[in-house]
Amino acid sequence: MTAPVLSHSSLERLRWVVADGWAVTRRDLLHWANRPGQVVANVLFSVMVLLLFAYLFGGAMTVPGGDYREFLVPGVLAMTMIFGVEGTFTAVNNDIARGVTDRFRSMPMAPSAVVVGRCAADMLNAALTLAALVAAGLAIGWRWHEGLLSALAAFGLLLLLRLAMLWLGIYLGLVLRSPESVMALQILVWPLGFLSNAFVPPGTMPGWLGTVVEWNPLSATVAATRELFGNPGWQGTAWPAQHPALAAIAWSALFIAVFLPLSVRRYRLLSR
Amino acid sequence: MNRSDPAVLAEDLHKTYGDTAALAGFDLEVPAGTVHGLLGPNGAGKTTAVRVLATLTQPDSGTARVAGFDAVRDPIRVRRRIGLVGQQAAVDEILTGRQNLVLFGRLYHLGAAAAARRADELLERFGLTEAAGRAAGQYSGGMRRRLDLAASLILSPAVLFLDEPTTGLDPRARTEVWESVRQLAAAGTTILLTTQYLDEADQLAGRISVVDHGRVIAEGSPDELKRRIGTDRLDVVVRHAADLPAVARLVGGVASGAAESDRDRRRVSAPVRDGMAALTTLVRALDDEGIEAVDVGLRRPSLDEVFLRLTGENKDKEVAA
């Protein structure tokens, strides 16, 4: 006889996770509406990186399989997902520093809603940025060649990478308490972005660097999306380079498996 | 909750961070409908006490009951009955004032229409209607604080915690916040307020607990605390500094302790036991001797003196131990 009651109350709880999560998501949507310039600037930055590499460096670049722009676009898409970690970090960090997290915690709302809302807002933001970059890519001559399903699978991998970065960002936002630490984060993220196959084939690098690059989590997603889009890539020798889709999923899953529980633990520690 | 139950009850709370004991046997009882001040220096444990009572921090041991519910075992029930105003104005700076209140209203599980209505009521009540459409980041410190206060009042909480609500505010903004707190108190909200400012506790709180090293070391009404520290002082300021020795002699005649002369301020000051009698005798004596006094007055010791004395005593005890 207790079972229906139990399921009722857990259903009720789920209802509030969704409702409160949506309220928190809506907060970010209102941020965009109130400060559209910020959103546009963020998207334009990614588009600028794309155009910069396509036109400024593109002429001097040769890649196996031909067209540099075809090679470049998946790289910029994936790198943008990696850089998303800064946005998540800043949002989490600011809320703690300003006492907003404490306000949420002193309210009778579903505790997980804070994270659910953060997730939803950041993933929406990522999807929007991807759409803008894809449009810019199409405009400079990039195409996908393996059909819509493969292309959608590639976008799925990109968003999975962003989800992995989201949990890393939440964890770091909870751990590094001073807002200045975003600088330290940038110092960490930029090498991760550039020590990859996003802009340059690893074969052109010194051997040891090539190996580092092939094992970079970003490289796996870039290689996998190139394959799915039918864009030129580079056949590496390391395991992740030979099984890029598997490696991309494994890297993202590993990040989530490590940082999701760590973040939950950290969030609980706030009550210490 | 029974009518007689205290709105806030803390019994023997302990909380240790590493080697520091933030709370070391903290006791507190606040009757419903009163304003209670927690007064103490930085690091005395005031904020930790409020965080425990507001369900944000788990105590190591002890009992914390708020509005009739256990803050540790039943935090959700407590959260429905409290409001918390922390040390910073915890509002979203990109959202407008109105959007902030609607967001928090939704998270307090009001429906969309109810949240909007409540937001408008509170904006009106805190004089923010005109600024409702502006981003909270553009508000002055006092306005942001009032918005913060409004957000804590969405569910009309039975108990409101204010953790140093005026720290970092200019005098004008501080007066605004005081005014809001007085109105809330008049409407019957139980308020627990922490502050480092003695005048703030003196102005707002009916009772004060002096906190030091994680414990309450003295408690009473502001007047009781002032009386505890000792006697009134009699101050005489004369027109001519040359009169000071004569005045010191006269004051000495009515004082219960040594009279102190301050040449620069042309003032003589001494503790007295029966303030009014001493004052009358002295004024008559000054008149007889033809000494012109600019000011004669009885002075209660300020809460500052009470506070320094109490926390100082505590330090002495520690040295002795």
Coordinates of C-alpha atoms in Angstrom, one line a residue:
Chain A
M1 CA 0.0 0.0 0.0
T2 CA 2.9 2.3 0.5
A3 CA 4.2 1.9 -3.1
P4 CA 1.7 4.3 -4.8
V5 CA 2.3 7.0 -2.2
L6 CA 6.0 6.6 -2.7
S7 CA 5.8 6.9 -6.5
H8 CA 3.4 9.8 -6.1
S9 CA 5.9 11.8 -4.0
S10 CA 8.9 11.0 -6.2
L11 CA 6.8 12.0 -9.2
E12 CA 5.9 15.2 -7.4
R13 CA 9.6 15.7 -6.7
L14 CA 10.5 15.2 -10.4
R15 CA 7.8 17.7 -11.3
W16 CA 9.5 20.3 -9.2
V17 CA 13.0 19.4 -10.5
V18 CA 11.6 20.1 -14.0
A19 CA 9.6 23.2 -13.0
D20 CA 12.4 24.8 -10.9
G21 CA 15.0 23.7 -13.5
W22 CA 13.0 25.5 -16.1
A23 CA 12.8 28.6 -13.9
V24 CA 16.6 28.6 -13.6
T25 CA 17.1 28.0 -17.3
R26 CA 14.7 30.9 -18.0
R27 CA 16.9 33.1 -16.0
D28 CA 19.8 32.6 -18.5
L29 CA 17.4 33.1 -21.4
L30 CA 16.5 36.4 -19.8
H31 CA 20.2 37.2 -19.5
W32 CA 20.4 36.8 -23.3
A33 CA 17.4 38.9 -23.9
N34 CA 18.6 41.7 -21.5
R35 CA 22.2 41.7 -22.9
P36 CA 21.9 40.5 -26.5
G37 CA 25.3 42.1 -27.2
Q38 CA 27.0 39.6 -25.0
V39 CA 25.5 36.6 -26.9
V40 CA 26.3 38.1 -30.2
A41 CA 29.9 38.9 -29.2
N42 CA 30.4 35.3 -28.0
V43 CA 29.1 33.9 -31.3
L44 CA 31.1 36.4 -33.3
F45 CA 34.3 35.5 -31.5
S46 CA 33.9 31.9 -32.7
V47 CA 33.0 33.0 -36.2
M48 CA 36.0 35.4 -36.2
V49 CA 38.4 32.5 -35.3
L50 CA 36.9 30.5 -38.2
L51 CA 37.4 33.4 -40.7
L52 CA 40.8 34.3 -39.3
F53 CA 42.1 30.8 -39.9
A54 CA 40.3 30.3 -43.2
Y55 CA 41.5 33.5 -44.8
L56 CA 44.6 34.6 -42.9
F57 CA 46.4 31.3 -42.4
G58 CA 44.4 29.2 -44.9
G59 CA 46.4 30.2 -47.9
A60 CA 49.6 28.8 -46.4
M61 CA 48.1 25.6 -45.1
T62 CA 48.1 22.4 -47.1
V63 CA 46.3 19.4 -45.7
P64 CA 46.1 15.8 -47.0
G65 CA 42.9 15.5 -49.0
G66 CA 42.9 19.0 -50.2
D67 CA 40.7 21.8 -49.0
Y68 CA 41.8 23.6 -45.8
R69 CA 38.4 25.1 -45.1
E70 CA 36.8 21.7 -45.2
F71 CA 39.5 20.6 -42.7
L72 CA 39.1 23.6 -40.5
V73 CA 35.4 23.9 -39.8
P74 CA 35.1 20.7 -37.7
G75 CA 38.1 21.8 -35.7
V76 CA 36.6 25.2 -34.9
L77 CA 33.3 23.6 -34.0
A78 CA 34.9 21.3 -31.5
M79 CA 37.2 24.0 -30.1
T80 CA 34.2 26.2 -29.4
M81 CA 32.7 23.4 -27.4
I82 CA 35.9 23.2 -25.3
F83 CA 36.0 26.9 -24.8
G84 CA 32.4 26.7 -23.4
V85 CA 33.9 25.6 -20.2
E86 CA 34.8 29.2 -19.4
G87 CA 31.2 30.3 -19.6
T88 CA 30.0 27.5 -17.3
F89 CA 32.8 28.2 -14.9
T90 CA 32.1 32.0 -14.8
A91 CA 28.3 31.5 -14.2
V92 CA 28.8 29.0 -11.4
N93 CA 31.6 31.0 -9.8
N94 CA 29.7 34.3 -9.9
D95 CA 26.6 32.8 -8.3
I96 CA 28.7 31.5 -5.4
A97 CA 30.6 34.7 -5.0
R98 CA 27.5 36.9 -5.1
G99 CA 25.6 34.8 -2.6
V100 CA 23.0 33.8 -5.2
T101 CA 23.8 30.1 -4.6
D102 CA 23.2 30.5 -0.9
R103 CA 19.9 32.2 -1.6
F104 CA 18.9 29.2 -3.8
R105 CA 20.0 26.9 -1.0
S106 CA 17.9 28.7 1.6
M107 CA 14.8 28.3 -0.5
P108 CA 12.4 25.4 -0.6
M109 CA 13.2 24.6 -4.3
A110 CA 14.5 21.3 -5.7
P111 CA 18.2 21.4 -5.0
S112 CA 19.2 19.7 -8.3
A113 CA 17.3 22.4 -10.2
V114 CA 20.3 24.8 -10.0
V115 CA 22.4 22.3 -12.0
V116 CA 19.6 21.2 -14.3
G117 CA 19.0 24.8 -15.2
R118 CA 22.7 25.5 -15.7
C119 CA 22.9 22.4 -18.0
A120 CA 19.9 23.3 -20.1
A121 CA 21.0 26.9 -20.5
D122 CA 24.5 26.1 -21.5
M123 CA 23.5 23.4 -23.9
L124 CA 21.0 25.7 -25.6
N125 CA 23.8 28.3 -25.8
A126 CA 26.1 25.7 -27.4
A127 CA 23.5 24.6 -29.9
L128 CA 22.9 28.2 -30.9
T129 CA 26.6 28.9 -31.3
L130 CA 27.0 25.7 -33.3
A131 CA 24.2 26.8 -35.6
A132 CA 25.8 30.2 -36.2
L133 CA 29.2 28.5 -36.9
V134 CA 27.6 26.0 -39.3
A135 CA 26.0 28.9 -41.2
A136 CA 29.3 30.7 -41.4
G137 CA 31.0 27.5 -42.5
L138 CA 28.5 26.9 -45.2
A139 CA 29.0 30.5 -46.3
I140 CA 32.8 30.0 -46.8
G141 CA 32.4 26.7 -48.8
W142 CA 32.4 24.0 -46.1
R143 CA 29.9 21.1 -46.8
W144 CA 29.0 17.8 -45.2
H145 CA 29.2 14.9 -47.7
E146 CA 27.9 11.8 -45.9
G147 CA 24.3 12.7 -45.6
L148 CA 22.2 14.4 -42.9
L149 CA 22.2 11.5 -40.5
S150 CA 25.9 11.4 -40.3
A151 CA 26.0 15.1 -39.9
L152 CA 23.5 15.0 -37.0
A153 CA 25.6 12.3 -35.4
A154 CA 28.6 14.7 -35.7
F155 CA 26.6 17.5 -34.0
G156 CA 25.7 15.0 -31.3
L157 CA 29.4 14.3 -30.6
L158 CA 30.1 18.0 -30.5
L159 CA 27.3 18.6 -27.9
L160 CA 28.5 15.6 -25.9
L161 CA 31.9 17.2 -25.7
R162 CA 30.2 20.4 -24.5
L163 CA 28.3 18.4 -21.9
A164 CA 31.7 17.0 -20.7
M165 CA 33.1 20.5 -20.5
L166 CA 29.9 21.6 -18.6
W167 CA 30.7 19.2 -15.8
L168 CA 34.3 20.2 -15.7
G169 CA 33.2 23.9 -15.6
I170 CA 30.7 23.3 -12.8
Y171 CA 33.3 21.4 -10.7
L172 CA 36.0 24.1 -11.2
G173 CA 33.5 26.8 -10.5
L174 CA 32.7 25.2 -7.2
V175 CA 36.3 24.5 -6.3
L176 CA 38.1 27.7 -7.4
R177 CA 36.5 30.3 -5.3
S178 CA 38.1 33.5 -6.6
P179 CA 36.6 35.0 -9.8
E180 CA 40.1 35.8 -11.0
S181 CA 40.8 32.1 -11.4
V182 CA 39.1 32.4 -14.8
M183 CA 42.5 33.6 -16.0
A184 CA 44.1 30.4 -14.8
L185 CA 41.4 28.5 -16.5
Q186 CA 42.1 30.3 -19.8
I187 CA 45.8 29.4 -19.5
L188 CA 44.7 25.8 -19.2
V189 CA 42.1 25.8 -21.9
W190 CA 44.0 27.5 -24.7
P191 CA 46.7 24.9 -25.0
L192 CA 44.0 22.2 -24.8
G193 CA 42.4 24.0 -27.8
F194 CA 45.5 24.6 -29.9
L195 CA 47.5 21.4 -29.0
S196 CA 45.1 19.5 -31.1
N197 CA 44.4 18.5 -34.7
A198 CA 41.8 21.4 -35.0
F199 CA 44.0 23.6 -37.1
V200 CA 47.0 21.6 -38.1
P201 CA 47.5 17.9 -38.9
P202 CA 49.6 16.3 -36.2
G203 CA 51.8 14.7 -38.8
T204 CA 53.5 18.1 -39.4
M205 CA 54.5 18.3 -35.7
P206 CA 57.6 16.9 -34.0
G207 CA 56.9 13.2 -33.1
W208 CA 56.4 13.7 -29.3
L209 CA 54.1 16.6 -29.8
G210 CA 52.1 14.7 -32.4
T211 CA 51.5 12.0 -29.9
V212 CA 50.3 14.5 -27.3
V213 CA 48.0 16.0 -29.8
E214 CA 46.6 12.7 -30.9
W215 CA 45.7 11.9 -27.3
N216 CA 44.1 15.3 -26.7
P217 CA 40.4 14.7 -26.0
L218 CA 39.5 17.5 -28.4
S219 CA 41.4 15.8 -31.2
A220 CA 39.2 12.7 -30.9
T221 CA 36.0 14.7 -31.4
V222 CA 37.6 16.7 -34.3
A223 CA 38.7 13.5 -36.1
A224 CA 35.4 11.8 -35.5
T225 CA 33.3 14.7 -36.8
R226 CA 35.6 15.1 -39.9
E227 CA 34.9 11.4 -40.6
L228 CA 31.2 11.9 -40.1
F229 CA 31.0 15.0 -42.2
G230 CA 33.3 13.4 -44.9
N231 CA 35.8 16.2 -44.6
P232 CA 39.5 15.7 -45.1
G233 CA 41.4 14.5 -42.0
W234 CA 44.6 12.8 -41.1
Q235 CA 45.2 9.2 -40.4
G236 CA 47.1 9.0 -37.1
T237 CA 48.8 6.0 -35.6
A238 CA 47.7 6.3 -32.0
W239 CA 44.5 4.4 -30.8
P240 CA 42.3 7.4 -30.5
A241 CA 43.3 8.6 -34.0
Q242 CA 42.3 5.2 -35.4
H243 CA 39.0 4.9 -33.6
P244 CA 38.0 8.6 -33.4
A245 CA 34.3 8.1 -32.8
L246 CA 34.9 5.6 -30.0
A247 CA 37.6 7.8 -28.5
A248 CA 35.4 10.9 -28.6
I249 CA 32.6 9.1 -26.8
A250 CA 35.0 7.6 -24.3
W251 CA 36.8 10.9 -23.5
S252 CA 33.5 12.7 -22.9
A253 CA 32.0 9.8 -20.9
L254 CA 35.2 9.8 -18.8
F255 CA 35.0 13.5 -18.1
I256 CA 31.3 13.2 -17.1
A257 CA 31.9 10.1 -15.0
V258 CA 34.7 11.9 -13.1
F259 CA 33.3 15.4 -12.7
L260 CA 29.6 14.8 -12.3
P261 CA 30.0 12.9 -9.0
L262 CA 32.8 15.3 -7.9
S263 CA 30.5 18.3 -8.5
V264 CA 27.7 16.7 -6.6
R265 CA 30.0 16.1 -3.7
R266 CA 31.4 19.6 -3.8
Y267 CA 27.9 21.1 -3.9
R268 CA 27.0 19.0 -0.8
L269 CA 30.2 20.3 0.8
L270 CA 28.9 23.8 0.6
S271 CA 26.8 23.0 3.7
R272 CA 30.0 22.2 5.6
Chain B
M1 CA 4.2 25.4 16.6
N2 CA 2.8 26.4 19.9
R3 CA 2.3 30.1 20.5
S4 CA 4.8 29.9 23.3
D5 CA 7.5 28.2 21.3
P6 CA 10.4 30.4 20.5
A7 CA 10.7 31.4 16.9
V8 CA 14.4 30.5 17.0
L9 CA 16.0 28.1 19.4
A10 CA 19.7 27.1 19.4
E11 CA 21.0 24.7 22.0
D12 CA 24.6 24.0 22.5
L13 CA 25.6 24.3 18.9
H14 CA 29.1 23.3 17.9
K15 CA 30.8 23.7 14.6
T16 CA 34.5 23.4 13.9
Y17 CA 36.4 24.3 10.8
G18 CA 39.9 22.6 11.0
D19 CA 41.3 23.9 14.2
T20 CA 39.0 26.8 14.7
A21 CA 35.8 26.5 16.6
A22 CA 33.3 28.7 14.8
L23 CA 30.6 27.7 17.3
A24 CA 31.5 26.5 20.7
G25 CA 28.3 25.8 22.7
F26 CA 26.1 28.5 21.1
D27 CA 22.8 29.0 22.8
L28 CA 20.0 31.3 21.7
E29 CA 16.3 31.8 22.2
V30 CA 14.3 34.3 20.3
P31 CA 10.6 34.7 21.1
A32 CA 8.3 35.1 18.2
G33 CA 7.6 38.6 17.0
T34 CA 10.8 40.2 18.4
V35 CA 14.0 41.6 16.9
H36 CA 17.1 40.1 18.3
G37 CA 20.6 41.3 17.6
L38 CA 23.7 39.2 17.5
L39 CA 26.6 41.5 18.2
G40 CA 30.2 40.5 17.9
P41 CA 33.6 41.1 16.3
N42 CA 34.6 39.6 13.0
G43 CA 35.0 35.9 13.3
A44 CA 33.0 35.6 16.5
G45 CA 30.7 33.0 15.0
K46 CA 27.7 35.2 14.2
T47 CA 27.5 34.3 10.5
T48 CA 28.0 30.6 11.2
A49 CA 25.2 30.7 13.7
V50 CA 22.9 32.3 11.1
R51 CA 23.9 29.8 8.4
V52 CA 23.2 26.9 10.7
L53 CA 19.7 28.3 11.6
A54 CA 19.0 29.1 7.9
T55 CA 19.8 25.4 7.0
L56 CA 22.9 26.4 4.9
T57 CA 25.4 24.8 7.2
Q58 CA 25.3 21.5 9.2
P59 CA 26.3 21.9 12.8
D60 CA 28.7 19.3 14.3
S61 CA 26.3 18.9 17.2
G62 CA 23.6 20.6 19.1
T63 CA 20.0 21.6 18.2
A64 CA 18.7 24.3 15.9
R65 CA 15.0 24.8 15.7
V66 CA 13.4 27.5 13.6
A67 CA 9.7 28.3 13.3
G68 CA 8.9 25.1 15.1
F69 CA 11.0 22.8 12.9
D70 CA 14.4 21.2 13.2
A71 CA 16.8 23.0 10.8
V72 CA 19.0 19.9 10.4
R73 CA 16.4 17.2 10.1
D74 CA 13.6 19.1 8.4
P75 CA 15.3 21.8 6.3
I76 CA 12.6 22.0 3.6
R77 CA 9.9 22.9 6.2
V78 CA 12.2 25.5 7.7
R79 CA 13.1 27.0 4.3
R80 CA 9.4 27.6 3.6
R81 CA 9.2 29.7 6.8
I82 CA 12.4 31.8 6.6
G83 CA 13.9 34.6 4.6
L84 CA 17.7 35.1 4.5
V85 CA 19.5 38.3 3.7
G86 CA 23.2 37.4 3.5
Q87 CA 26.2 39.7 3.6
Q88 CA 26.1 40.5 -0.1
A89 CA 22.9 41.5 -2.0
A90 CA 22.2 38.1 -3.5
V91 CA 20.3 39.2 -6.6
D92 CA 20.9 38.6 -10.3
E93 CA 22.6 41.8 -11.6
I94 CA 21.6 41.2 -15.2
L95 CA 18.0 40.7 -14.5
T96 CA 15.7 43.6 -13.8
G97 CA 14.4 44.1 -10.3
R98 CA 11.0 42.7 -11.3
Q99 CA 12.5 39.7 -13.2
N100 CA 14.5 38.9 -10.0
L101 CA 11.4 38.9 -7.8
V102 CA 9.4 36.8 -10.4
L103 CA 12.3 34.3 -10.7
F104 CA 12.5 33.9 -6.9
G105 CA 8.7 33.8 -6.6
R106 CA 8.6 30.9 -9.1
L107 CA 11.3 29.1 -7.2
Y108 CA 9.2 29.5 -4.1
H109 CA 6.6 27.6 -6.1
L110 CA 4.2 30.5 -6.7
G111 CA 2.3 30.2 -9.9
A112 CA 3.2 32.6 -12.8
A113 CA 0.4 35.1 -12.0
A114 CA 0.9 34.9 -8.3
A115 CA 4.6 35.4 -8.7
A116 CA 4.1 38.5 -10.9
R117 CA 1.5 39.9 -8.4
R118 CA 3.8 39.4 -5.4
A119 CA 6.7 41.0 -7.3
D120 CA 4.7 44.1 -8.0
E121 CA 3.5 44.3 -4.3
L122 CA 7.0 44.0 -3.0
L123 CA 8.4 46.5 -5.5
E124 CA 5.8 49.0 -4.4
R125 CA 6.4 48.3 -0.7
F126 CA 10.2 48.9 -1.1
G127 CA 9.9 51.9 -3.3
L128 CA 11.3 50.2 -6.3
T129 CA 8.4 50.4 -8.7
E130 CA 10.0 53.0 -10.8
A131 CA 13.3 51.1 -11.0
A132 CA 11.5 47.8 -11.6
G133 CA 12.4 47.6 -15.3
R134 CA 16.1 48.4 -14.8
A135 CA 18.9 45.8 -14.4
A136 CA 19.6 45.3 -10.7
G137 CA 23.3 45.9 -11.5
Q138 CA 22.5 49.5 -12.1
Y139 CA 20.9 50.0 -8.7
S140 CA 22.5 51.9 -5.9
G141 CA 23.8 49.8 -3.0
G142 CA 20.7 50.7 -0.9
M143 CA 18.3 49.8 -3.7
R144 CA 20.0 46.5 -4.3
R145 CA 19.8 45.7 -0.6
R146 CA 16.1 46.6 -0.6
L147 CA 15.5 44.3 -3.6
D148 CA 17.5 41.6 -1.7
L149 CA 15.2 42.1 1.3
A150 CA 12.1 42.0 -0.9
A151 CA 13.3 38.7 -2.4
S152 CA 13.6 37.3 1.1
L153 CA 10.0 38.3 1.9
I154 CA 8.2 36.6 -1.0
L155 CA 6.6 34.0 1.2
S156 CA 6.1 36.4 4.1
P157 CA 8.4 34.4 6.3
A158 CA 7.8 33.9 10.0
V159 CA 11.5 34.4 10.7
L160 CA 13.9 36.7 8.8
F161 CA 17.7 36.4 9.1
L162 CA 19.7 39.4 8.4
D163 CA 23.4 38.8 8.3
E164 CA 25.2 42.2 8.5
P165 CA 22.5 43.8 6.3
T166 CA 24.1 47.3 6.2
T167 CA 27.8 46.3 5.8
G168 CA 29.3 48.4 3.1
L169 CA 26.3 50.7 2.7
D170 CA 26.5 54.5 2.9
P171 CA 24.7 56.2 5.8
R172 CA 21.7 57.1 3.7
A173 CA 21.3 53.5 2.4
R174 CA 21.7 52.2 5.9
T175 CA 18.9 54.4 7.2
E176 CA 16.7 53.1 4.3
V177 CA 17.4 49.5 5.3
W178 CA 16.8 50.3 9.0
E179 CA 13.4 51.8 8.1
S180 CA 12.5 48.6 6.2
V181 CA 13.5 46.4 9.1
R182 CA 11.5 48.5 11.6
Q183 CA 8.4 48.2 9.3
L184 CA 8.8 44.4 9.2
A185 CA 9.2 44.2 12.9
A186 CA 6.1 46.3 13.4
A187 CA 4.2 43.8 11.2
G188 CA 5.2 41.0 13.6
T189 CA 8.1 39.3 11.7
T190 CA 10.7 37.7 14.0
I191 CA 14.0 39.1 13.0
L192 CA 17.5 37.8 13.9
L193 CA 20.1 40.3 12.9
T194 CA 23.8 40.1 13.1
T195 CA 25.9 43.2 13.1
Q196 CA 29.3 44.6 14.0
Y197 CA 27.7 48.0 14.5
L198 CA 26.6 48.8 18.0
D199 CA 24.4 51.6 17.0
E200 CA 22.6 49.3 14.6
A201 CA 21.9 46.8 17.4
D202 CA 20.9 49.6 19.7
Q203 CA 18.6 51.1 17.1
L204 CA 16.8 47.9 15.9
A205 CA 17.0 45.2 18.4
G206 CA 14.9 44.7 21.5
R207 CA 17.4 42.2 22.9
I208 CA 21.0 41.7 22.1
S209 CA 23.3 38.7 22.5
V210 CA 27.0 39.5 22.5
V211 CA 28.9 36.8 20.7
D212 CA 32.5 36.1 21.1
H213 CA 34.5 32.9 20.3
G214 CA 31.5 31.0 19.2
R215 CA 29.4 31.6 22.3
V216 CA 27.0 34.1 23.7
I217 CA 28.8 35.9 26.5
A218 CA 26.1 38.3 27.5
E219 CA 22.5 38.9 26.7
G220 CA 19.9 41.5 27.5
S221 CA 18.1 44.6 26.3
P222 CA 20.5 47.4 25.2
D223 CA 19.7 49.2 28.5
E224 CA 20.3 46.2 30.6
L225 CA 23.7 45.6 28.9
K226 CA 24.7 49.2 29.4
R227 CA 23.6 49.1 33.1
R228 CA 25.6 45.9 33.6
I229 CA 28.8 47.6 32.7
G230 CA 28.5 50.0 35.5
T231 CA 27.4 53.4 36.5
D232 CA 26.5 56.6 34.7
R233 CA 29.0 59.3 34.2
L234 CA 28.7 63.0 34.9
D235 CA 30.2 65.4 32.4
V236 CA 30.8 69.1 32.9
V237 CA 32.2 71.4 30.2
V238 CA 33.2 74.9 31.4
R239 CA 33.6 78.1 29.5
H240 CA 37.1 78.9 30.9
A241 CA 39.8 76.3 31.3
A242 CA 41.0 78.2 34.4
D243 CA 37.9 76.9 36.2
L244 CA 38.8 73.2 35.7
P245 CA 40.5 72.6 39.0
A246 CA 37.6 74.1 41.0
V247 CA 35.1 72.1 39.0
A248 CA 37.2 68.9 39.4
R249 CA 37.0 69.5 43.2
L250 CA 33.2 70.0 43.1
V251 CA 32.6 67.0 40.9
G252 CA 34.9 64.9 43.1
G253 CA 32.5 65.8 46.0
V254 CA 29.5 64.0 44.3
A255 CA 31.4 61.3 42.3
S256 CA 31.8 57.6 43.2
G257 CA 35.2 57.5 41.6
A258 CA 38.1 59.6 40.5
A259 CA 37.2 62.7 38.4
E260 CA 39.1 63.1 35.2
S261 CA 40.0 66.5 33.7
D262 CA 40.4 67.1 30.0
R263 CA 42.0 70.5 29.4
D264 CA 41.6 70.4 25.6
R265 CA 37.9 69.9 25.8
R266 CA 37.6 71.9 29.1
R267 CA 35.7 68.9 30.5
V268 CA 35.6 67.1 33.8
S269 CA 34.1 63.7 33.9
A270 CA 33.5 61.2 36.7
P271 CA 31.4 58.1 37.5
V272 CA 28.4 58.7 39.8
R273 CA 26.2 56.3 41.6
D274 CA 22.9 58.2 42.0
G275 CA 23.0 60.2 38.7
M276 CA 20.1 62.6 39.3
A277 CA 21.0 63.5 42.9
A278 CA 24.6 64.1 41.9
L279 CA 23.5 66.3 39.0
T280 CA 21.3 68.5 41.1
T281 CA 23.9 68.9 43.8
L282 CA 26.6 69.8 41.3
V283 CA 24.5 72.4 39.4
R284 CA 23.7 74.1 42.7
A285 CA 27.4 74.1 43.7
L286 CA 28.5 75.5 40.3
D287 CA 25.9 78.3 40.7
D288 CA 27.1 79.1 44.2
E289 CA 30.7 79.5 43.1
G290 CA 29.7 81.5 40.0
I291 CA 31.3 79.1 37.5
E292 CA 29.9 79.2 34.0
A293 CA 29.2 75.8 32.6
V294 CA 28.6 75.3 28.9
D295 CA 27.2 71.8 29.3
V296 CA 26.4 69.6 32.2
G297 CA 25.1 66.1 31.5
L298 CA 24.6 62.6 32.6
R299 CA 25.9 60.0 30.2
R300 CA 25.0 56.3 29.9
P301 CA 28.0 54.2 28.9
S302 CA 27.7 53.5 25.2
L303 CA 27.2 50.0 23.8
D304 CA 30.7 50.4 22.5
E305 CA 32.1 50.5 26.0
V306 CA 29.9 47.6 27.0
F307 CA 31.1 45.6 24.1
L308 CA 34.8 46.3 24.5
R309 CA 34.5 45.6 28.1
L310 CA 32.7 42.2 27.6
T311 CA 34.9 41.0 24.8
G312 CA 38.0 42.2 26.6
E313 CA 37.0 40.3 29.7
N314 CA 36.7 37.2 27.7
K315 CA 40.2 37.7 26.4
D316 CA 41.5 38.1 29.9
K317 CA 39.8 34.9 30.9
E318 CA 41.5 33.1 28.1
V319 CA 44.9 34.4 29.0
A320 CA 44.3 33.2 32.6
A321 CA 43.2 29.7 31.4

